[in-house]
Tab-separated table of C-alpha atoms in Angstrom:
chain	number	residue	atom	x	y	z
A	1	UNK	CA	23.601	-41.614	5.933
A	2	UNK	CA	22.724	-38.780	8.257
A	3	UNK	CA	18.979	-38.403	7.802
A	4	UNK	CA	18.770	-35.981	10.723
A	5	UNK	CA	20.806	-33.491	8.759
A	6	UNK	CA	18.797	-33.429	5.589
A	7	UNK	CA	18.844	-36.916	4.092
A	8	UNK	CA	15.225	-37.733	4.959
A	9	UNK	CA	14.140	-37.244	1.368
A	10	UNK	CA	16.244	-40.270	0.391
A	11	UNK	CA	14.376	-42.546	2.815
A	12	UNK	CA	11.458	-44.201	1.008
A	13	UNK	CA	9.221	-44.898	4.006
A	14	UNK	CA	7.503	-42.128	5.986
A	15	UNK	CA	4.790	-41.771	8.584
A	16	UNK	CA	3.659	-38.865	10.791
A	17	UNK	CA	1.735	-38.881	14.046
A	18	UNK	CA	0.377	-35.865	15.929
A	19	UNK	CA	-0.870	-36.426	19.470
A	20	UNK	CA	-2.034	-34.209	22.335
A	21	UNK	CA	0.805	-33.347	24.734
A	22	UNK	CA	-0.512	-35.574	27.506
A	23	UNK	CA	0.489	-38.861	29.110
A	24	UNK	CA	-1.216	-41.093	26.542
A	25	UNK	CA	1.081	-39.646	23.855
A	26	UNK	CA	3.945	-41.897	24.947
A	27	UNK	CA	1.941	-45.110	24.498
A	28	UNK	CA	0.494	-43.936	21.169
A	29	UNK	CA	3.934	-43.019	19.828
A	30	UNK	CA	5.424	-46.386	20.863
A	31	UNK	CA	2.521	-48.360	19.396
A	32	UNK	CA	2.752	-46.366	16.179
A	33	UNK	CA	6.482	-47.034	15.866
A	34	UNK	CA	5.898	-50.758	16.380
A	35	UNK	CA	3.196	-50.765	13.676
A	36	UNK	CA	5.283	-48.676	11.287
A	37	UNK	CA	8.317	-50.930	11.675
A	38	UNK	CA	6.173	-54.021	11.083
A	39	UNK	CA	4.672	-52.410	7.967
A	40	UNK	CA	8.177	-51.600	6.715
A	41	UNK	CA	9.243	-55.230	7.253
A	42	UNK	CA	11.675	-54.576	10.099
A	43	UNK	CA	12.225	-57.630	12.282
A	44	UNK	CA	10.940	-56.815	15.809
A	45	UNK	CA	14.045	-58.586	17.152
A	46	UNK	CA	16.443	-56.239	15.337
A	47	UNK	CA	18.959	-54.801	17.847
A	48	UNK	CA	17.832	-51.216	17.157
A	49	UNK	CA	14.104	-51.763	17.776
A	50	UNK	CA	13.943	-51.898	21.582
A	51	UNK	CA	16.381	-48.985	22.008
A	52	UNK	CA	14.390	-46.987	19.425
A	53	UNK	CA	11.214	-47.563	21.445
A	54	UNK	CA	12.942	-46.421	24.650
A	55	UNK	CA	14.483	-43.358	22.972
A	56	UNK	CA	11.123	-42.404	21.480
A	57	UNK	CA	9.436	-42.831	24.873
A	58	UNK	CA	11.975	-40.553	26.548
A	59	UNK	CA	11.632	-37.839	23.910
A	60	UNK	CA	7.832	-37.849	23.919
A	61	UNK	CA	7.796	-37.910	27.731
A	62	UNK	CA	10.052	-34.830	27.751
A	63	UNK	CA	7.693	-33.094	25.347
A	64	UNK	CA	4.722	-33.856	27.583
A	65	UNK	CA	6.521	-32.810	30.771
A	66	UNK	CA	8.345	-29.725	29.578
A	67	UNK	CA	6.631	-28.368	26.461
A	68	UNK	CA	2.895	-28.965	26.944
A	69	UNK	CA	2.258	-25.479	28.334
A	70	UNK	CA	3.361	-23.888	25.050
A	71	UNK	CA	2.786	-26.848	22.744
A	72	UNK	CA	-0.614	-28.532	23.038
A	73	UNK	CA	0.456	-31.233	20.587
A	74	UNK	CA	3.559	-33.221	19.740
A	75	UNK	CA	4.338	-34.488	16.268
A	76	UNK	CA	6.468	-37.541	15.609
A	77	UNK	CA	7.795	-38.075	12.114
A	78	UNK	CA	9.133	-41.507	11.193
A	79	UNK	CA	11.272	-42.203	8.112
A	80	UNK	CA	13.037	-45.359	7.120
A	81	UNK	CA	14.891	-47.266	4.471
A	82	UNK	CA	16.657	-50.582	4.127
A	83	UNK	CA	19.460	-49.612	6.485
A	84	UNK	CA	18.220	-46.594	8.467
A	85	UNK	CA	15.458	-45.570	10.847
A	86	UNK	CA	14.990	-41.874	11.552
A	87	UNK	CA	12.443	-40.207	13.765
A	88	UNK	CA	11.907	-36.710	15.006
A	89	UNK	CA	9.859	-35.539	17.975
A	90	UNK	CA	8.630	-31.999	17.457
A	91	UNK	CA	6.991	-29.507	19.805
A	92	UNK	CA	6.408	-25.767	19.783
A	93	UNK	CA	8.402	-24.915	22.908
A	94	UNK	CA	11.466	-22.765	22.129
A	95	UNK	CA	13.877	-24.400	24.617
A	96	UNK	CA	16.498	-26.457	22.798
A	97	UNK	CA	18.155	-28.924	25.124
A	98	UNK	CA	21.795	-29.751	24.589
A	99	UNK	CA	22.364	-33.396	23.839
A	100	UNK	CA	26.049	-33.005	24.691
A	101	UNK	CA	25.863	-31.303	28.082
A	102	UNK	CA	26.568	-33.509	31.092
A	103	UNK	CA	23.468	-34.172	33.179
A	104	UNK	CA	22.515	-36.291	36.143
A	105	UNK	CA	21.515	-39.472	34.341
A	106	UNK	CA	18.088	-38.332	33.118
A	107	UNK	CA	16.160	-39.179	29.992
A	108	UNK	CA	18.269	-37.191	27.537
A	109	UNK	CA	21.416	-38.903	28.820
A	110	UNK	CA	19.726	-42.220	28.063
A	111	UNK	CA	18.745	-40.979	24.592
A	112	UNK	CA	22.282	-39.856	23.779
A	113	UNK	CA	23.955	-42.937	25.230
A	114	UNK	CA	21.711	-45.455	23.448
A	115	UNK	CA	21.901	-43.581	20.154
A	116	UNK	CA	25.687	-43.416	20.200
A	117	UNK	CA	26.055	-47.054	21.304
A	118	UNK	CA	24.091	-48.116	18.234
A	119	UNK	CA	26.143	-45.903	15.908
A	120	UNK	CA	23.299	-43.452	15.357
A	121	UNK	CA	22.976	-39.692	15.547
A	122	UNK	CA	20.970	-37.295	17.705
A	123	UNK	CA	20.403	-33.688	16.652
A	124	UNK	CA	18.274	-30.809	17.934
A	125	UNK	CA	16.929	-28.612	15.127
A	126	UNK	CA	15.178	-25.304	15.782
A	127	UNK	CA	12.097	-24.301	13.831
A	128	UNK	CA	12.644	-21.466	11.399
A	129	UNK	CA	10.692	-19.079	13.602
A	130	UNK	CA	12.634	-20.040	16.750
A	131	UNK	CA	9.476	-21.039	18.616
A	132	UNK	CA	9.803	-24.789	18.455
A	133	UNK	CA	12.220	-27.608	17.803
A	134	UNK	CA	12.575	-31.170	16.720
A	135	UNK	CA	14.910	-33.732	18.194
A	136	UNK	CA	15.974	-36.086	15.414
A	137	UNK	CA	17.374	-39.556	15.912
A	138	UNK	CA	18.854	-41.839	13.277
A	139	UNK	CA	19.627	-45.477	13.968
A	140	UNK	CA	21.048	-48.201	11.732
A	141	UNK	CA	18.761	-51.024	10.634
């Protein structure tokens, strides 16, 4: 299933979190994901959990570092089912980073590498008005 490309409606579990675009957002997003996964009955030892926490941390950190000037808040949307975890990190900054472009080993390289190693997907989706974007990750559970 590719929830990042429109299959979210088929995932029965959902949760949303909006936080100020400041340093504490990373901790709040991680803690929320841990709580959400526990509520959904996902084993904390599942091989996708630790990478999901790291990927989420990198994406929220990027939002805080690069989008806060234009986006005072960051929204994280979590969706899940029996075999899939999806989450999107949304801000209102228009820059859409390429997840395919070679970089120098930074956070988005880590995001892409971990996602692909787990057999997941990573997609950048622009807002309809072109003034924001969400980076969506799907991982197998």
